[in-house]
Short mmCIF file of C-alpha atoms and ligand atoms in Angstrom, two decimals:
data_model
loop_
_atom_site.label_atom_id
_atom_site.label_comp_id
_atom_site.label_asym_id
_atom_site.label_seq_id
_atom_site.Cartn_x
_atom_site.Cartn_y
_atom_site.Cartn_z
CA MET A 1 0.00 0.00 0.00
CA THR A 2 1.28 3.45 -0.87
CA PHE A 3 1.16 6.13 1.82
CA THR A 4 -0.18 9.22 0.07
CA ALA A 5 0.85 12.71 1.15
CA GLN A 6 -1.28 15.56 -0.16
CA ILE A 7 0.14 18.97 0.61
CA LEU A 8 -1.99 22.10 0.17
CA THR A 9 0.47 24.94 -0.29
CA LEU A 10 1.27 28.18 -2.09
CA TYR A 11 4.73 26.73 -2.81
CA PRO A 12 4.25 23.26 -4.37
CA GLU A 13 7.81 23.44 -5.74
CA MET A 14 9.05 22.92 -2.14
CA PHE A 15 7.96 19.23 -2.38
CA PRO A 16 9.36 16.62 -2.17
CA GLY A 17 12.42 18.90 -1.66
CA PRO A 18 14.76 17.24 0.84
CA LEU A 19 12.41 14.24 1.00
CA GLY A 20 13.54 13.38 -2.53
CA THR A 21 16.94 12.26 -1.18
CA SER A 22 18.28 9.61 1.19
CA LEU A 23 15.88 7.20 2.93
CA ALA A 24 12.67 9.05 1.99
CA GLY A 25 13.86 9.62 -1.59
CA ARG A 26 14.54 5.95 -2.13
CA ALA A 27 11.15 5.07 -0.62
CA LEU A 28 9.53 7.58 -2.99
CA GLU A 29 11.24 5.97 -6.00
CA GLU A 30 10.14 2.55 -4.79
CA GLY A 31 6.52 3.71 -4.54
CA LYS A 32 6.30 3.27 -0.77
CA TRP A 33 4.85 6.75 -0.52
CA SER A 34 3.61 9.32 -3.02
CA CYS A 35 3.96 13.07 -2.88
CA ASN A 36 1.10 15.19 -4.23
CA PRO A 37 1.54 18.92 -3.67
CA ILE A 38 -1.56 20.94 -4.58
CA GLN A 39 -1.44 24.67 -5.40
CA MET A 40 -3.97 26.41 -3.14
CA ARG A 41 -4.11 29.42 -5.41
CA ASP A 42 -5.89 27.29 -8.00
CA PHE A 43 -8.95 27.44 -5.75
CA ALA A 44 -9.15 31.24 -5.69
CA THR A 45 -12.21 32.58 -7.48
CA ASP A 46 -11.51 36.25 -8.22
CA LYS A 47 -9.60 37.50 -11.22
CA HIS A 48 -6.50 38.29 -9.12
CA LYS A 49 -6.43 34.71 -7.77
CA SER A 50 -6.22 36.08 -4.23
CA VAL A 51 -5.94 33.66 -1.34
CA ASP A 52 -5.52 36.19 1.47
CA ASP A 53 -6.97 39.42 2.79
CA THR A 54 -6.34 41.93 5.57
CA PRO A 55 -7.04 40.89 9.19
CA ALA A 56 -10.46 41.73 10.57
CA GLY A 57 -9.95 44.20 13.42
CA GLY A 58 -6.78 45.56 11.84
CA GLY A 59 -3.12 44.81 12.43
CA ALA A 60 -0.12 43.72 10.41
CA GLY A 61 0.02 41.10 7.69
CA MET A 62 -2.53 39.09 5.75
CA VAL A 63 -4.81 36.18 6.62
CA LEU A 64 -5.60 33.13 4.48
CA ARG A 65 -9.25 33.19 3.38
CA ALA A 66 -11.55 30.50 4.76
CA ASP A 67 -13.56 30.16 1.52
CA VAL A 68 -10.48 29.49 -0.62
CA MET A 69 -8.97 27.13 1.98
CA ALA A 70 -12.27 25.23 2.19
CA SER A 71 -12.38 24.65 -1.57
CA ALA A 72 -8.82 23.32 -1.48
CA VAL A 73 -9.59 21.08 1.52
CA ASP A 74 -12.80 19.78 -0.13
CA HIS A 75 -10.82 18.86 -3.24
CA ALA A 76 -8.23 17.02 -1.10
CA MET A 77 -11.00 15.22 0.83
CA GLU A 78 -12.58 14.02 -2.40
CA ARG A 79 -9.29 12.62 -3.60
CA GLN A 80 -8.46 10.99 -0.28
CA PRO A 81 -11.51 10.69 1.96
CA ASP A 82 -9.81 8.45 4.55
CA ALA A 83 -6.70 10.51 5.25
CA PRO A 84 -6.60 12.79 8.29
CA ILE A 85 -6.32 16.50 7.49
CA LEU A 86 -3.71 18.41 9.45
CA ALA A 87 -3.12 22.16 9.42
CA MET A 88 0.28 23.52 10.38
CA THR A 89 -0.11 26.25 13.00
CA PRO A 90 1.77 27.31 16.14
CA ARG A 91 -1.65 27.35 17.85
CA GLY A 92 -2.04 23.59 17.29
CA LYS A 93 -1.39 20.55 19.45
CA PRO A 94 2.34 19.83 19.65
CA LEU A 95 3.25 16.92 17.36
CA LYS A 96 4.36 13.80 19.24
CA GLN A 97 5.83 10.47 18.14
CA GLU A 98 2.63 8.66 19.13
CA ARG A 99 0.56 10.69 16.64
CA VAL A 100 3.27 10.26 14.00
CA ARG A 101 2.98 6.46 14.42
CA GLU A 102 -0.79 6.57 14.08
CA ILE A 103 -0.59 8.66 10.90
CA ALA A 104 2.14 6.43 9.42
CA SER A 105 -0.03 3.34 9.98
CA GLY A 106 -2.89 4.87 7.96
CA PRO A 107 -3.47 5.48 4.23
CA GLY A 108 -1.77 8.88 4.16
CA VAL A 109 -2.22 12.46 5.25
CA THR A 110 -3.41 15.80 3.89
CA ILE A 111 -1.44 18.79 5.16
CA LEU A 112 -2.59 22.38 4.96
CA CYS A 113 0.36 24.81 5.00
CA GLY A 114 -0.18 28.32 6.32
CA ARG A 115 1.59 31.51 5.27
CA PHE A 116 1.40 35.18 6.32
CA GLU A 117 -0.45 35.53 9.66
CA GLY A 118 -2.11 32.14 9.27
CA PHE A 119 -5.69 30.99 8.61
CA ASP A 120 -9.13 32.54 9.07
CA GLU A 121 -10.17 30.67 12.23
CA ARG A 122 -13.58 29.68 10.80
CA ILE A 123 -11.97 27.03 8.59
CA PHE A 124 -11.28 24.91 11.69
CA ASP A 125 -14.93 25.04 12.66
CA ALA A 126 -16.21 24.23 9.21
CA ARG A 127 -13.97 21.30 8.23
CA PRO A 128 -12.55 18.28 10.15
CA ILE A 129 -9.05 19.68 10.51
CA GLU A 130 -6.51 18.80 13.19
CA GLU A 131 -4.37 21.78 14.16
CA VAL A 132 -0.74 20.74 14.67
CA SER A 133 2.36 22.59 15.84
CA ILE A 134 5.89 21.30 15.40
CA GLY A 135 7.29 23.32 18.31
CA ASP A 136 7.26 26.58 20.21
CA TYR A 137 8.87 28.79 17.59
CA ILE A 138 7.57 30.59 14.50
CA LEU A 139 8.33 29.47 10.96
CA SER A 140 7.64 31.64 7.93
CA GLY A 141 5.30 28.99 6.51
CA GLY A 142 3.81 25.57 7.15
CA GLU A 143 5.85 23.84 4.41
CA MET A 144 8.86 23.13 6.64
CA GLY A 145 6.49 21.74 9.25
CA ALA A 146 4.90 19.50 6.62
CA LEU A 147 8.35 18.23 5.60
CA VAL A 148 9.15 17.47 9.25
CA LEU A 149 5.90 15.58 9.76
CA LEU A 150 6.32 13.61 6.53
CA ASP A 151 9.93 12.72 7.27
CA ALA A 152 8.89 11.37 10.67
CA CYS A 153 6.10 9.28 9.08
CA ILE A 154 8.01 7.97 6.07
CA ARG A 155 10.83 6.39 8.08
CA LEU A 156 8.19 4.30 9.87
CA LEU A 157 6.55 2.93 6.71
CA PRO A 158 7.06 -0.82 6.18
CA GLY A 159 10.38 -1.60 4.51
CA VAL A 160 11.76 1.95 4.66
CA MET A 161 14.20 1.61 7.54
CA GLY A 162 17.05 -0.90 7.10
CA ALA A 163 16.67 -3.02 10.23
CA SER A 164 12.99 -3.46 10.99
CA SER A 165 13.57 -3.07 14.73
CA SER A 166 15.62 0.10 14.54
CA GLY A 167 12.64 2.35 15.20
CA ASP A 168 11.52 0.81 18.46
CA ASP A 169 14.35 1.95 20.68
CA GLU A 170 14.50 5.59 19.67
CA SER A 171 13.88 8.54 21.92
CA PHE A 172 10.17 9.03 22.80
CA GLU A 173 9.09 5.52 21.74
CA THR A 174 9.03 4.39 25.36
CA GLY A 175 8.40 7.81 26.85
CA LEU A 176 12.13 8.29 27.51
CA LEU A 177 15.07 9.78 25.66
CA GLU A 178 17.37 7.21 24.11
CA TYR A 179 20.58 6.20 25.94
CA PRO A 180 23.80 7.83 24.65
CA GLN A 181 25.56 6.17 21.71
CA PHE A 182 29.28 5.63 21.01
CA THR A 183 31.36 4.18 18.19
CA ARG A 184 35.02 3.59 17.31
CA PRO A 185 37.68 4.77 17.92
CA GLN A 186 37.60 3.40 21.45
CA LYS A 187 39.79 6.23 22.69
CA TRP A 188 39.38 9.71 21.23
CA GLU A 189 40.98 12.90 22.60
CA GLY A 190 41.56 11.09 25.88
CA ARG A 191 37.92 10.03 26.18
CA ILE A 192 37.14 6.34 26.45
CA ILE A 193 33.90 4.54 25.56
CA PRO A 194 32.22 3.33 28.80
CA GLU A 195 33.74 0.01 29.88
CA VAL A 196 30.38 -1.80 30.08
CA LEU A 197 29.72 -1.27 26.34
CA ARG A 198 32.94 -3.16 25.58
CA SER A 199 32.16 -6.02 27.98
CA GLY A 200 30.09 -8.15 25.59
CA ASP A 201 27.72 -8.82 28.50
CA HIS A 202 24.33 -8.12 26.90
CA ALA A 203 22.34 -8.12 30.13
CA LYS A 204 24.74 -5.66 31.73
CA ILE A 205 24.67 -3.45 28.62
CA ALA A 206 20.87 -3.44 28.59
CA ALA A 207 20.77 -2.51 32.29
CA TRP A 208 23.30 0.30 31.78
CA ARG A 209 21.34 1.68 28.80
CA LYS A 210 18.08 1.61 30.73
CA GLN A 211 19.66 3.43 33.64
CA LYS A 212 21.24 6.07 31.37
CA ALA A 213 17.98 6.59 29.47
CA GLU A 214 16.18 7.21 32.76
CA GLU A 215 18.88 9.43 34.21
CA ASP A 216 19.22 11.57 31.06
CA THR A 217 15.47 11.95 30.69
CA ARG A 218 15.16 13.03 34.32
CA LEU A 219 17.92 15.63 33.95
CA ARG A 220 17.22 16.88 30.42
CA ARG A 221 13.47 16.54 30.10
CA PRO A 222 11.78 16.71 33.51
CA ASP A 223 8.44 17.05 31.67
CA LEU A 224 8.87 13.65 29.98
CA TRP A 225 10.23 12.09 33.16
CA GLU A 226 7.26 13.15 35.23
CA HIS A 227 4.89 11.68 32.68
CA HIS A 228 6.88 8.44 32.45
CA ARG A 229 7.04 8.02 36.23
CA ASP A 230 3.30 8.50 36.61
CA ALA A 231 2.40 6.07 33.80
CA PRO A 232 1.43 2.57 35.02
CA ASP A 233 3.68 0.42 32.79
CA GLN A 234 6.18 1.83 30.35
CA SER A 235 8.27 -1.21 29.47
CA PRO A 236 9.12 -1.27 25.74
CA SER A 237 7.25 -4.51 25.10
CA SER A 238 4.03 -3.34 26.72
CA ALA A 239 4.25 0.05 25.01
CA ARG A 240 4.55 -1.69 21.65
CA GLY A 241 1.78 -4.14 22.46
CA GLN A 242 -0.51 -1.24 23.29
CA LYS A 243 0.26 0.53 20.04
CA LYS A 244 -0.35 -2.58 17.98
CA GLU A 245 -3.79 -2.89 19.54
CA ASP A 246 -4.53 0.76 18.83
CA ARG A 247 -3.67 0.30 15.18
CA SER A 248 -5.98 -2.61 14.45
N1 SAH B 1 0.52 34.62 13.23
C1 SAH B 1 0.75 33.24 13.55
C2 SAH B 1 2.05 32.72 12.92
C3 SAH B 1 2.02 32.65 11.44
S1 SAH B 1 3.48 31.98 10.78
C4 SAH B 1 0.83 33.08 15.06
O1 SAH B 1 1.40 33.95 15.72
O2 SAH B 1 0.35 32.06 15.58
C5 SAH B 1 2.95 31.48 9.17
C6 SAH B 1 2.62 30.02 9.00
O3 SAH B 1 3.76 29.22 9.29
C7 SAH B 1 1.53 29.47 9.91
O4 SAH B 1 0.25 29.71 9.40
C8 SAH B 1 1.86 27.99 9.95
O5 SAH B 1 1.31 27.30 8.85
C9 SAH B 1 3.37 27.99 9.83
N2 SAH B 1 4.02 27.82 11.15
C10 SAH B 1 4.76 28.73 11.82
N3 SAH B 1 5.20 28.24 12.98
C11 SAH B 1 4.76 26.98 13.07
C12 SAH B 1 4.90 25.95 14.04
N4 SAH B 1 5.59 26.13 15.15
N5 SAH B 1 4.29 24.76 13.80
C13 SAH B 1 3.59 24.56 12.67
N6 SAH B 1 3.42 25.51 11.72
C14 SAH B 1 4.00 26.70 11.90
#
């Protein structure tokens, strides 16, 4: 099955962009996902093809018109009725790995990219759109956010990552940051790889990694740590089991 990405944007030439190279680029060539950027301006109805207008109540910048956005969204919904529709906006729910996994396990996604001051708020009332933020900072447009979301989804599609298990251990998959990684040379600028990682004792290595993952999460991301500590069971196997159930 091909995961279909529809991107509603004023800059369709930005896609696939960096997703045309490396892991995602190869997957695109192999038909594991398809990239369909759609020019939002094509849905404008006046002779100037305008998609934006001045903000009601005054102020700087321009706002994307709800009527034009709705026509573009309706077109995308007709083409792909089963895909969730996400709008990129700093006012949205912060994107998390759990949501990325859900989207990647579905038929695809439609992404609405904002520009200027963003969207006329009424569009979110009138259409089934999920507002998503990729972090607490302001981009100049939603396209970079769309690329981030798609990159996160594509690496999870079946057969895209080299080793099929390599996604399960990553940061956030178990509610923790990943343990620190090392590689050769064993000694570099006087710094030596932790002894335990050279021991060959797999149980000891696993215990050390678990302890480091917990310690680093506690120190670096107290927000994640608090959540993890309060959750009933966060072992990797149970977390995966839960997600599998959710997907079916
Ligand atoms: N006036 C808006 C920001 C507009 S930035 C505000 O203050 O909330 C222009 C567009 O860039 C937005 O419509 C959105 O599509 C995109 N964008 C900017 N920051 C983003 C973020 N953190 N997450 C997702 N999209 C973002």
